[in-house]
Amino acid sequence: MDVLMIQLSSTGLESAVRDRSLLGLRTRPAVIGSRTTRIRFHRAPMRGRAAVLNAVCSSPAAVVEGLKKKRPSSGKSRDRARLFVGLPLDAVSDGSNVNHAKAIAAGLKALKLLGADGVEFPIWWGTVEKEAMGQYDWSGYIKLAEMVREAGLDLRISLCFHANGRSPAIPLPQWVSLIGESNPDIYFTDRAGIRYKECLSLSVDNLPVLNGKTPMQVYEEFIQSFKDSFSGFLDTTITDIMVGLGPNGELRYPSFAQSKSRKVGVGEFQCYDKHMLEHLKQHAQSSGNPMWGLSGPHDVPQCNQGPDANAFFKDSGGSWETPYGDFFLSWYSNQLLSHGDRLLSVASGVFADSSVNVSAKLPLMHSWYKTRSHPSELTSGFNNTAKKDGYEAFVDMFARHSCQMVLAGVNLSDEHQNQGSKSSPESLFSQIKEACKKHGVGVIGESSVSGEADQNGFERIRKKLQEVDTIMYQRMGAYFFSPEHWPLFTAFVRSLDRQQEMHADDLPTEGAGVVSSSAISEVERQSKMQVA
């Protein structure tokens, strides 16, 4: 991948380069100190790079004008979104070994020949720092990164501070789980007292509950150790870092953790560990309504029930519209916002001197979106209703930390949802995307495993290519390379328009960068590969 790094002593350029309409350049400005701005340009054509270099010594305006002159004549304002494919969740499970190594190597070669930009793999807190605080084993993940580099692909890393309760089972670090046995209030808790043990409650972010350290201190040390251990890959092979902010890596409460039913319910508020209740009590007292801080709402449905099963979420006359409802929902959402702000501040600080793109994930809680109260969003921590935009503050927070936003559901359609749940993934995706556009936050679209992996699903992804910076597609595995799926994916990738007008000096020399017919045949052969 062509990468240009420049450093200019002008703050004016930082805002100018956020206009991603210029040549399709995707940038992540990072302010170093108070005067200089480092900018990374992806796939800048040679003549475009020359224009930038010639203007470096003049002014930001000259830089921008130089870029504008190189706009493709085809009328396209940008190249297509980058395309990444996820590797298996358990590609590394014991810290030192790569699972399915031969199959993954073959898959990487197939993706490279097909024309994908890169792959993503998760790095699990419970795998790297498994036995004791501060004892890290990155060796297996380093081997995996070397495989990706050898394949000539870019790499997105997801730093996962949560566990995976489904198959494959990946727990939190053993030493954290031991602490949780004697101090269960480090976990999110619902009103029935059920603990969610796949990540730590945001209420303990700044409490020394982990052998004398706070979770924020432990997260920061983990991220710094990752940076030090992978320094040889950063800004070259590793182009993107996604920081996990909660359940499944998403910035949300685990409101549907206890759902066992196939019926779509409203979820449960997760504010019943003793530290959350103490925060609520203090907030109620400071607001002059101490009685409001005794507990969470008493008139909410159970997790698997619909919004009309009790009074709180009713569209007409529901408690969510009362002064108490506004008090509680604002507090609940602000607690989540503050957690995201703390962790993104840590991550963006660690990578401030790097050009990697830092991102984090927001969920698409689209059930009940067509109601006035939007209950599944409320229980997840987003105070988004027919009367209030609950995402604006979150997008603004991402913008302040120069972070991109990962949004799942690029392949979801309203018509394929449970009609009884008044769901609208398309409307919710558009709402959040428009807020990102307003604040200059880049969007990374992620396909949902619950979406249709058929021609219609791929067509929906294709329609969103001009709305996002990157597409993250599913995960490599047996189904991914199956005869039912791989040909569809191959046709989808081949259909993408990846060409920009290039000057003759920019064209590859004979034989360079050309995928031969025999190579294409090998891609087809890889469709038969099975990855466990």
Short mmCIF file of C-alpha atoms in Angstrom, two decimals:
data_model
loop_
_atom_site.label_atom_id
_atom_site.label_comp_id
_atom_site.label_asym_id
_atom_site.label_seq_id
_atom_site.Cartn_x
_atom_site.Cartn_y
_atom_site.Cartn_z
CA MET A 1 0.00 0.00 0.00
CA ASP A 2 1.32 3.44 -0.92
CA VAL A 3 1.73 5.55 2.19
CA LEU A 4 2.96 9.10 2.45
CA MET A 5 3.88 10.62 5.79
CA ILE A 6 4.31 14.39 6.01
CA GLN A 7 4.64 16.70 8.96
CA LEU A 8 3.60 20.33 8.61
CA SER A 9 3.75 23.25 11.01
CA SER A 10 0.22 24.36 10.37
CA THR A 11 -3.00 23.69 12.21
CA GLY A 12 -4.99 24.89 9.21
CA LEU A 13 -4.09 21.78 7.24
CA GLU A 14 -5.51 19.53 9.94
CA SER A 15 -9.03 20.73 9.25
CA ALA A 16 -8.48 20.94 5.51
CA VAL A 17 -7.45 17.31 5.12
CA ARG A 18 -10.59 16.15 6.87
CA ASP A 19 -12.34 16.79 3.57
CA ARG A 20 -12.24 13.22 2.33
CA SER A 21 -13.62 14.26 -1.04
CA LEU A 22 -10.12 15.06 -2.24
CA LEU A 23 -8.93 12.15 -4.35
CA GLY A 24 -10.51 9.67 -1.95
CA LEU A 25 -7.60 10.16 0.45
CA ARG A 26 -8.39 8.77 3.87
CA THR A 27 -6.49 10.60 6.57
CA ARG A 28 -6.16 10.47 10.30
CA PRO A 29 -4.60 13.74 11.44
CA ALA A 30 -2.77 13.44 14.74
CA VAL A 31 -1.63 16.62 16.41
CA ILE A 32 1.85 16.35 17.86
CA GLY A 33 2.34 19.04 20.47
CA SER A 34 0.60 22.26 19.45
CA ARG A 35 2.16 23.05 16.08
CA THR A 36 2.70 20.03 13.90
CA THR A 37 0.31 17.71 12.15
CA ARG A 38 1.20 14.24 10.87
CA ILE A 39 -0.92 13.01 8.02
CA ARG A 40 -1.15 9.64 6.41
CA PHE A 41 -2.31 9.38 2.80
CA HIS A 42 -3.55 6.01 1.56
CA ARG A 43 -2.86 5.13 -2.06
CA ALA A 44 -1.88 8.61 -3.15
CA PRO A 45 -0.95 8.53 -6.87
CA MET A 46 2.66 9.49 -7.61
CA ARG A 47 1.73 12.79 -9.21
CA GLY A 48 -0.60 13.57 -6.32
CA ARG A 49 2.25 12.90 -3.89
CA ALA A 50 4.53 15.17 -5.89
CA ALA A 51 1.95 17.94 -5.66
CA VAL A 52 1.82 17.53 -1.91
CA LEU A 53 5.59 17.51 -1.53
CA ASN A 54 6.00 20.57 -3.72
CA ALA A 55 3.50 22.43 -1.56
CA VAL A 56 4.89 21.40 1.81
CA CYS A 57 7.11 24.42 2.05
CA SER A 58 4.39 26.87 1.04
CA SER A 59 0.94 26.72 2.62
CA PRO A 60 -1.97 24.43 3.50
CA ALA A 61 -4.00 26.07 0.75
CA ALA A 62 -1.37 25.11 -1.79
CA VAL A 63 -1.49 21.52 -0.55
CA VAL A 64 -5.24 21.35 -0.92
CA GLU A 65 -5.19 23.00 -4.35
CA GLY A 66 -2.52 20.55 -5.47
CA LEU A 67 -4.77 17.69 -4.45
CA LYS A 68 -7.83 19.17 -6.12
CA LYS A 69 -5.99 19.36 -9.45
CA LYS A 70 -5.50 15.60 -9.33
CA ARG A 71 -9.18 14.76 -8.96
CA PRO A 72 -10.04 11.83 -11.27
CA SER A 73 -11.73 12.89 -14.50
CA SER A 74 -14.26 10.07 -14.19
CA GLY A 75 -16.26 12.21 -11.82
CA LYS A 76 -15.67 9.92 -8.84
CA SER A 77 -14.71 11.88 -5.77
CA ARG A 78 -12.98 8.98 -4.04
CA ASP A 79 -11.71 5.46 -4.44
CA ARG A 80 -13.80 2.63 -3.06
CA ALA A 81 -13.82 1.68 0.59
CA ARG A 82 -11.06 -0.61 1.78
CA LEU A 83 -12.13 -4.24 2.20
CA PHE A 84 -11.03 -6.36 5.18
CA VAL A 85 -11.97 -9.92 6.15
CA GLY A 86 -11.86 -11.14 9.75
CA LEU A 87 -9.72 -14.12 10.73
CA PRO A 88 -11.11 -16.81 13.10
CA LEU A 89 -11.77 -15.62 16.65
CA ASP A 90 -9.51 -18.33 18.03
CA ALA A 91 -6.66 -17.91 15.52
CA VAL A 92 -4.50 -17.68 18.66
CA SER A 93 -5.81 -19.33 21.83
CA ASP A 94 -2.87 -20.09 24.11
CA GLY A 95 -0.64 -17.10 23.47
CA SER A 96 2.14 -18.87 21.59
CA ASN A 97 0.60 -20.95 18.79
CA VAL A 98 -1.37 -20.07 15.68
CA ASN A 99 -4.38 -22.34 15.22
CA HIS A 100 -5.35 -23.47 11.71
CA ALA A 101 -2.02 -22.04 10.48
CA LYS A 102 -1.96 -23.84 7.12
CA ALA A 103 -5.57 -23.06 6.36
CA ILE A 104 -5.16 -19.41 7.35
CA ALA A 105 -2.03 -19.10 5.17
CA ALA A 106 -3.96 -20.48 2.19
CA GLY A 107 -6.86 -18.14 2.96
CA LEU A 108 -4.56 -15.12 3.13
CA LYS A 109 -3.12 -16.00 -0.27
CA ALA A 110 -6.61 -16.39 -1.74
CA LEU A 111 -7.72 -13.01 -0.38
CA LYS A 112 -4.58 -11.31 -1.69
CA LEU A 113 -5.03 -12.78 -5.17
CA LEU A 114 -8.68 -11.82 -5.15
CA GLY A 115 -7.85 -8.19 -4.33
CA ALA A 116 -8.92 -7.71 -0.70
CA ASP A 117 -7.02 -4.97 1.11
CA GLY A 118 -6.38 -6.81 4.33
CA VAL A 119 -7.57 -8.87 7.24
CA GLU A 120 -8.53 -8.29 10.85
CA PHE A 121 -7.88 -10.41 13.89
CA PRO A 122 -8.83 -9.98 17.55
CA ILE A 123 -6.24 -9.92 20.32
CA TRP A 124 -7.83 -11.15 23.53
CA TRP A 125 -6.95 -9.74 26.95
CA GLY A 126 -7.65 -13.20 28.43
CA THR A 127 -5.14 -14.83 26.08
CA VAL A 128 -2.23 -12.38 26.30
CA GLU A 129 -2.37 -11.48 30.01
CA LYS A 130 -3.84 -14.77 31.09
CA GLU A 131 -2.17 -15.79 34.33
CA ALA A 132 -0.91 -12.67 36.10
CA MET A 133 -1.23 -8.92 35.81
CA GLY A 134 1.56 -7.47 33.69
CA GLN A 135 2.74 -10.84 32.32
CA TYR A 136 2.10 -10.68 28.56
CA ASP A 137 2.58 -13.34 25.90
CA TRP A 138 2.26 -11.80 22.43
CA SER A 139 4.22 -14.51 20.59
CA GLY A 140 1.31 -16.24 18.84
CA TYR A 141 -0.15 -12.96 17.65
CA ILE A 142 3.25 -11.80 16.40
CA LYS A 143 3.50 -15.01 14.33
CA LEU A 144 0.07 -14.30 12.90
CA ALA A 145 1.03 -10.72 12.05
CA GLU A 146 4.13 -12.05 10.27
CA MET A 147 1.91 -14.33 8.18
CA VAL A 148 -0.23 -11.35 7.18
CA ARG A 149 2.85 -9.29 6.31
CA GLU A 150 4.28 -12.10 4.19
CA ALA A 151 0.97 -12.32 2.34
CA GLY A 152 1.25 -8.61 1.48
CA LEU A 153 -2.01 -7.65 3.19
CA ASP A 154 -2.85 -4.80 5.54
CA LEU A 155 -3.87 -5.67 9.09
CA ARG A 156 -6.56 -4.36 11.41
CA ILE A 157 -6.14 -5.31 15.08
CA SER A 158 -9.06 -5.49 17.52
CA LEU A 159 -7.95 -5.19 21.16
CA CYS A 160 -10.59 -7.14 23.09
CA PHE A 161 -11.05 -6.39 26.78
CA HIS A 162 -14.08 -8.68 26.94
CA ALA A 163 -14.62 -12.42 26.97
CA ASN A 164 -16.39 -14.50 24.34
CA GLY A 165 -19.07 -16.60 25.98
CA ARG A 166 -20.10 -18.34 22.79
CA SER A 167 -18.06 -20.84 20.79
CA PRO A 168 -15.11 -20.59 20.77
CA ALA A 169 -15.12 -19.82 24.49
CA ILE A 170 -12.50 -17.20 25.37
CA PRO A 171 -12.55 -16.09 29.04
CA LEU A 172 -11.26 -13.02 30.80
CA PRO A 173 -7.77 -13.35 32.32
CA GLN A 174 -7.69 -15.98 35.06
CA TRP A 175 -6.44 -13.50 37.64
CA VAL A 176 -9.33 -11.13 36.87
CA SER A 177 -11.87 -13.94 37.24
CA LEU A 178 -10.35 -14.84 40.61
CA ILE A 179 -10.82 -11.26 41.78
CA GLY A 180 -14.42 -11.41 40.55
CA GLU A 181 -15.14 -14.45 42.70
CA SER A 182 -14.50 -12.46 45.88
CA ASN A 183 -15.68 -9.11 44.51
CA PRO A 184 -18.57 -9.76 42.07
CA ASP A 185 -19.45 -6.06 41.96
CA ILE A 186 -16.72 -5.56 39.38
CA TYR A 187 -19.28 -6.94 36.89
CA PHE A 188 -22.41 -5.42 35.38
CA THR A 189 -25.54 -6.51 37.25
CA ASP A 190 -29.24 -6.45 36.36
CA ARG A 191 -32.16 -5.90 38.75
CA ALA A 192 -32.48 -9.66 39.37
CA GLY A 193 -28.89 -9.69 40.63
CA ILE A 194 -27.55 -11.63 37.64
CA ARG A 195 -23.92 -10.76 36.92
CA TYR A 196 -22.54 -10.33 33.41
CA LYS A 197 -19.03 -11.78 33.66
CA GLU A 198 -17.74 -11.20 30.14
CA CYS A 199 -16.40 -7.72 30.83
CA LEU A 200 -15.89 -5.34 33.74
CA SER A 201 -18.52 -2.83 34.77
CA LEU A 202 -17.73 0.72 33.70
CA SER A 203 -18.47 1.74 37.29
CA VAL A 204 -15.05 0.44 38.40
CA ASP A 205 -13.03 2.20 35.67
CA ASN A 206 -11.19 4.37 38.19
CA LEU A 207 -11.37 2.14 41.27
CA PRO A 208 -8.28 0.13 42.36
CA VAL A 209 -10.13 -3.20 42.20
CA LEU A 210 -7.48 -5.12 40.21
CA ASN A 211 -4.77 -5.90 42.75
CA GLY A 212 -4.39 -2.23 43.62
CA LYS A 213 -4.71 -0.89 40.08
CA THR A 214 -7.70 0.55 38.28
CA PRO A 215 -9.02 -1.10 35.09
CA MET A 216 -8.04 2.04 33.16
CA GLN A 217 -4.45 1.65 34.34
CA VAL A 218 -4.46 -2.05 33.36
CA TYR A 219 -5.97 -1.29 29.93
CA GLU A 220 -3.39 1.42 29.27
CA GLU A 221 -0.48 -0.84 30.23
CA PHE A 222 -1.87 -3.57 27.96
CA ILE A 223 -2.20 -1.16 25.01
CA GLN A 224 1.30 0.23 25.61
CA SER A 225 2.76 -3.28 25.77
CA PHE A 226 0.99 -4.11 22.49
CA LYS A 227 2.46 -1.02 20.86
CA ASP A 228 5.97 -1.83 22.06
CA SER A 229 5.73 -5.49 21.01
CA PHE A 230 4.36 -4.72 17.54
CA SER A 231 6.44 -1.62 16.80
CA GLY A 232 7.91 -3.32 13.73
CA PHE A 233 4.43 -3.72 12.22
CA LEU A 234 2.85 -0.37 13.08
CA ASP A 235 2.34 2.10 10.21
CA THR A 236 3.31 -0.61 7.70
CA THR A 237 1.43 -3.89 8.06
CA ILE A 238 -0.81 -2.72 10.92
CA THR A 239 -2.83 0.21 9.63
CA ASP A 240 -5.81 0.18 12.03
CA ILE A 241 -6.45 -0.49 15.73
CA MET A 242 -9.95 -1.04 17.09
CA VAL A 243 -10.23 -0.65 20.86
CA GLY A 244 -12.86 -2.76 22.61
CA LEU A 245 -15.13 -0.67 24.84
CA GLY A 246 -17.53 -3.22 26.29
CA PRO A 247 -19.58 -6.36 25.57
CA ASN A 248 -18.57 -7.89 22.25
CA GLY A 249 -16.14 -4.99 21.95
CA GLU A 250 -19.00 -2.49 21.57
CA LEU A 251 -19.64 0.68 23.54
CA ARG A 252 -22.88 -0.38 25.25
CA TYR A 253 -24.35 -2.04 28.31
CA PRO A 254 -24.93 -5.84 28.13
CA SER A 255 -28.68 -5.26 28.20
CA PHE A 256 -29.60 -8.46 26.36
CA ALA A 257 -27.09 -10.73 28.09
CA GLN A 258 -29.73 -12.85 29.82
CA SER A 259 -32.03 -13.21 26.83
CA LYS A 260 -32.83 -16.88 26.25
CA SER A 261 -35.94 -16.33 24.15
CA ARG A 262 -36.26 -16.05 20.38
CA LYS A 263 -38.74 -13.24 21.01
CA VAL A 264 -37.27 -9.80 20.68
CA GLY A 265 -37.58 -7.99 24.01
CA VAL A 266 -36.53 -4.59 25.30
CA GLY A 267 -33.50 -5.70 27.34
CA GLU A 268 -32.60 -4.87 30.94
CA PHE A 269 -30.96 -1.86 32.54
CA GLN A 270 -27.53 -2.81 33.94
CA CYS A 271 -27.18 -0.42 36.87
CA TYR A 272 -27.37 -2.69 39.91
CA ASP A 273 -23.79 -3.41 40.94
CA LYS A 274 -23.05 -1.52 44.15
CA HIS A 275 -20.77 1.01 42.45
CA MET A 276 -23.36 1.96 39.81
CA LEU A 277 -25.99 2.32 42.51
CA GLU A 278 -23.66 4.57 44.47
CA HIS A 279 -23.09 6.76 41.40
CA LEU A 280 -26.85 6.95 40.87
CA LYS A 281 -27.44 7.88 44.50
CA GLN A 282 -24.88 10.68 44.37
CA HIS A 283 -26.29 12.03 41.12
CA ALA A 284 -29.85 12.05 42.51
CA GLN A 285 -28.73 13.90 45.64
CA SER A 286 -26.84 16.51 43.63
CA SER A 287 -29.91 17.04 41.43
CA GLY A 288 -32.13 17.69 44.45
CA ASN A 289 -34.16 14.47 44.10
CA PRO A 290 -32.57 11.95 46.49
CA MET A 291 -35.50 9.52 46.23
CA TRP A 292 -34.72 9.04 42.52
CA GLY A 293 -31.38 7.49 43.43
CA LEU A 294 -32.62 4.53 45.41
CA SER A 295 -32.78 2.15 42.45
CA GLY A 296 -33.38 1.86 38.75
CA PRO A 297 -36.87 2.24 37.22
CA HIS A 298 -39.49 0.01 38.87
CA ASP A 299 -41.99 -0.11 35.98
CA VAL A 300 -39.88 -1.63 33.20
CA PRO A 301 -40.70 -4.91 31.39
CA GLN A 302 -38.53 -7.98 31.73
CA CYS A 303 -35.69 -8.55 29.27
CA ASN A 304 -37.66 -10.68 26.81
CA GLN A 305 -40.91 -8.73 27.02
CA GLY A 306 -42.13 -6.05 24.62
CA PRO A 307 -42.35 -2.35 25.49
CA ASP A 308 -46.05 -2.49 26.36
CA ALA A 309 -45.62 -5.15 29.06
CA ASN A 310 -45.16 -2.38 31.63
CA ALA A 311 -45.45 1.41 31.82
CA PHE A 312 -41.93 2.72 31.36
CA PHE A 313 -41.52 2.30 27.58
CA LYS A 314 -45.13 2.81 26.47
CA ASP A 315 -45.34 5.10 23.47
CA SER A 316 -48.17 7.07 25.01
CA GLY A 317 -47.80 8.12 28.65
CA GLY A 318 -44.67 6.10 29.32
CA SER A 319 -42.42 6.97 32.26
CA TRP A 320 -39.54 7.62 29.86
CA GLU A 321 -41.19 10.98 29.05
CA THR A 322 -41.51 12.09 32.68
CA PRO A 323 -38.94 14.23 34.55
CA TYR A 324 -37.81 11.10 36.39
CA GLY A 325 -37.43 9.18 33.14
CA ASP A 326 -35.33 11.98 31.65
CA PHE A 327 -33.20 12.10 34.81
CA PHE A 328 -32.46 8.39 34.83
CA LEU A 329 -31.93 7.91 31.10
CA SER A 330 -29.61 10.91 30.85
CA TRP A 331 -27.53 9.67 33.78
CA TYR A 332 -27.40 6.11 32.44
CA SER A 333 -26.28 7.24 29.00
CA ASN A 334 -23.74 9.73 30.36
CA GLN A 335 -22.09 6.98 32.39
CA LEU A 336 -21.54 5.04 29.14
CA LEU A 337 -20.33 8.14 27.33
CA SER A 338 -17.80 8.88 30.07
CA HIS A 339 -16.47 5.31 29.92
CA GLY A 340 -15.94 5.57 26.17
CA ASP A 341 -14.27 8.95 26.58
CA ARG A 342 -11.85 7.59 29.19
CA LEU A 343 -10.78 4.54 27.19
CA LEU A 344 -10.52 6.32 23.84
CA SER A 345 -8.47 9.02 25.53
CA VAL A 346 -6.07 6.33 26.73
CA ALA A 347 -5.85 4.66 23.33
CA SER A 348 -5.48 7.82 21.27
CA GLY A 349 -2.80 8.98 23.69
CA VAL A 350 -0.78 5.78 23.32
CA PHE A 351 -0.91 5.95 19.51
CA ALA A 352 -0.55 9.73 19.23
CA ASP A 353 2.89 9.42 17.62
CA SER A 354 1.71 6.75 15.14
CA SER A 355 -0.30 7.06 11.94
CA VAL A 356 -2.49 4.01 12.61
CA ASN A 357 -6.21 4.66 12.46
CA VAL A 358 -7.78 4.24 15.90
CA SER A 359 -11.41 3.15 15.95
CA ALA A 360 -14.10 1.79 18.25
CA LYS A 361 -17.46 0.15 17.73
CA LEU A 362 -20.99 1.37 18.37
CA PRO A 363 -23.82 -1.19 18.29
CA LEU A 364 -26.81 -1.06 15.95
CA MET A 365 -29.62 -1.71 18.43
CA HIS A 366 -32.33 -1.50 15.79
CA SER A 367 -35.21 -3.38 17.44
CA TRP A 368 -38.17 -1.12 18.33
CA TYR A 369 -36.64 1.76 16.36
CA LYS A 370 -40.07 2.52 14.86
CA THR A 371 -41.57 3.16 18.31
CA ARG A 372 -41.35 6.53 20.03
CA SER A 373 -39.39 5.26 23.04
CA HIS A 374 -36.73 3.09 21.27
CA PRO A 375 -36.43 0.79 24.34
CA SER A 376 -33.62 -1.48 23.14
CA GLU A 377 -31.45 1.57 22.57
CA LEU A 378 -32.34 3.01 25.98
CA THR A 379 -31.41 -0.15 27.89
CA SER A 380 -28.16 -0.35 25.88
CA GLY A 381 -27.20 3.15 27.00
CA PHE A 382 -28.27 5.41 24.13
CA ASN A 383 -30.89 7.98 25.09
CA ASN A 384 -32.27 8.08 21.57
CA THR A 385 -36.02 8.53 21.24
CA ALA A 386 -38.55 10.24 19.02
CA LYS A 387 -37.89 13.36 21.09
CA LYS A 388 -34.09 13.27 21.44
CA ASP A 389 -31.00 12.40 19.38
CA GLY A 390 -28.98 10.09 21.59
CA TYR A 391 -25.97 9.63 19.30
CA GLU A 392 -24.78 13.18 18.71
CA ALA A 393 -22.74 13.31 21.93
CA PHE A 394 -21.12 9.93 21.21
CA VAL A 395 -20.12 10.92 17.68
CA ASP A 396 -18.73 14.21 18.98
CA MET A 397 -16.65 12.23 21.48
CA PHE A 398 -15.23 10.10 18.66
CA ALA A 399 -14.39 13.25 16.73
CA ARG A 400 -12.53 14.81 19.68
CA HIS A 401 -10.28 11.75 19.83
CA SER A 402 -9.83 11.57 16.02
CA CYS A 403 -11.28 8.05 16.10
CA GLN A 404 -13.21 6.26 13.40
CA MET A 405 -16.50 4.54 14.22
CA VAL A 406 -17.25 0.90 13.45
CA LEU A 407 -20.93 0.27 12.67
CA ALA A 408 -22.29 -3.22 12.09
CA GLY A 409 -25.22 -3.96 9.84
CA VAL A 410 -24.16 -2.80 6.37
CA ASN A 411 -25.86 -5.91 4.95
CA LEU A 412 -29.09 -5.65 6.97
CA SER A 413 -32.43 -4.63 5.51
CA ASP A 414 -35.66 -3.64 7.20
CA GLU A 415 -37.72 -6.15 5.23
CA HIS A 416 -35.84 -9.16 6.63
CA GLN A 417 -36.31 -8.18 10.28
CA ASN A 418 -38.86 -9.49 12.76
CA GLN A 419 -41.86 -7.36 11.86
CA GLY A 420 -43.25 -7.64 15.37
CA SER A 421 -40.25 -5.80 16.83
CA LYS A 422 -40.75 -2.65 14.72
CA SER A 423 -37.10 -2.84 13.73
CA SER A 424 -35.31 -0.57 11.27
CA PRO A 425 -31.57 -1.20 10.90
CA GLU A 426 -31.49 0.94 7.76
CA SER A 427 -32.93 4.01 9.49
CA LEU A 428 -30.69 3.67 12.54
CA PHE A 429 -27.58 3.19 10.40
CA SER A 430 -28.47 6.33 8.44
CA GLN A 431 -29.06 8.35 11.61
CA ILE A 432 -25.67 7.52 13.08
CA LYS A 433 -23.91 7.86 9.72
CA GLU A 434 -25.34 11.36 9.22
CA ALA A 435 -24.09 12.39 12.66
CA CYS A 436 -20.64 11.05 11.72
CA LYS A 437 -20.71 13.03 8.49
CA LYS A 438 -21.60 16.19 10.40
CA HIS A 439 -18.67 15.75 12.82
CA GLY A 440 -16.15 14.46 10.27
CA VAL A 441 -15.94 10.97 11.79
CA GLY A 442 -14.99 8.18 9.38
CA VAL A 443 -17.32 5.16 9.33
CA ILE A 444 -16.17 1.56 9.09
CA GLY A 445 -19.06 -0.63 7.95
CA GLU A 446 -19.16 -4.16 9.35
CA SER A 447 -21.32 -6.93 7.94
CA SER A 448 -23.59 -8.63 10.44
CA VAL A 449 -23.59 -12.42 10.71
CA SER A 450 -27.36 -12.20 11.09
CA GLY A 451 -27.63 -10.56 7.67
CA GLU A 452 -28.27 -12.43 4.47
CA ALA A 453 -25.03 -13.65 2.85
CA ASP A 454 -26.67 -13.79 -0.57
CA GLN A 455 -26.71 -11.61 -3.64
CA ASN A 456 -29.13 -9.18 -1.99
CA GLY A 457 -26.88 -8.86 1.06
CA PHE A 458 -23.86 -8.10 -1.11
CA GLU A 459 -25.88 -5.57 -3.08
CA ARG A 460 -26.76 -3.73 0.13
CA ILE A 461 -23.07 -3.62 1.05
CA ARG A 462 -22.22 -2.34 -2.43
CA LYS A 463 -24.71 0.51 -2.07
CA LYS A 464 -22.98 1.64 1.12
CA LEU A 465 -19.46 1.65 -0.34
CA GLN A 466 -19.55 5.39 -0.97
CA GLU A 467 -20.79 6.04 2.59
CA VAL A 468 -18.00 4.31 4.53
CA ASP A 469 -14.20 4.34 4.60
CA THR A 470 -13.74 0.61 5.20
CA ILE A 471 -15.81 -2.58 4.93
CA MET A 472 -15.19 -5.28 7.54
CA TYR A 473 -16.65 -8.52 6.21
CA GLN A 474 -17.53 -11.50 8.44
CA ARG A 475 -14.83 -14.00 9.41
CA MET A 476 -12.76 -16.57 7.59
CA GLY A 477 -14.01 -20.09 8.29
CA ALA A 478 -15.58 -23.19 6.80
CA TYR A 479 -18.70 -21.33 5.64
CA PHE A 480 -16.72 -18.40 4.26
CA PHE A 481 -14.86 -20.67 1.80
CA SER A 482 -17.82 -22.96 1.14
CA PRO A 483 -19.26 -23.45 -2.39
CA GLU A 484 -22.40 -21.67 -1.20
CA HIS A 485 -20.61 -18.49 -0.13
CA TRP A 486 -17.15 -18.11 -1.68
CA PRO A 487 -18.32 -17.68 -5.31
CA LEU A 488 -20.72 -14.91 -4.21
CA PHE A 489 -17.96 -13.16 -2.27
CA THR A 490 -15.56 -13.56 -5.21
CA ALA A 491 -18.08 -11.99 -7.60
CA PHE A 492 -18.69 -9.16 -5.12
CA VAL A 493 -15.00 -8.28 -4.79
CA ARG A 494 -14.39 -8.48 -8.52
CA SER A 495 -17.31 -6.15 -9.16
CA LEU A 496 -15.82 -3.34 -7.10
CA ASP A 497 -14.50 -0.41 -9.06
CA ARG A 498 -10.99 0.06 -7.72
CA GLN A 499 -9.49 2.08 -10.56
CA GLN A 500 -8.46 5.72 -10.52
CA GLU A 501 -7.09 7.68 -13.42
CA MET A 502 -3.33 7.27 -13.31
CA HIS A 503 -0.52 9.10 -15.07
CA ALA A 504 1.72 7.00 -17.31
CA ASP A 505 4.53 7.38 -14.77
CA ASP A 506 2.32 5.73 -12.17
CA LEU A 507 1.49 2.61 -14.20
CA PRO A 508 3.16 -0.63 -13.04
CA THR A 509 6.02 -2.04 -15.02
CA GLU A 510 5.38 -5.10 -17.14
CA GLY A 511 4.29 -8.01 -14.99
CA ALA A 512 4.05 -5.96 -11.78
CA GLY A 513 0.79 -6.02 -9.89
CA VAL A 514 -0.91 -8.17 -12.54
CA VAL A 515 -2.99 -11.15 -11.45
CA SER A 516 -2.51 -13.85 -14.08
CA SER A 517 -5.14 -16.31 -15.19
CA SER A 518 -3.31 -19.06 -13.34
CA ALA A 519 -3.45 -16.97 -10.15
CA ILE A 520 -7.17 -16.47 -10.64
CA SER A 521 -7.51 -20.22 -11.00
CA GLU A 522 -5.77 -20.62 -7.66
CA VAL A 523 -8.29 -18.27 -6.06
CA GLU A 524 -11.04 -20.50 -7.38
CA ARG A 525 -9.23 -23.56 -6.03
CA GLN A 526 -9.06 -21.94 -2.60
CA SER A 527 -12.86 -21.84 -2.54
CA LYS A 528 -12.74 -25.50 -1.59
CA MET A 529 -10.59 -24.80 1.48
CA GLN A 530 -12.21 -25.46 4.86
CA VAL A 531 -11.11 -23.51 7.93
CA ALA A 532 -12.28 -24.95 11.25
#
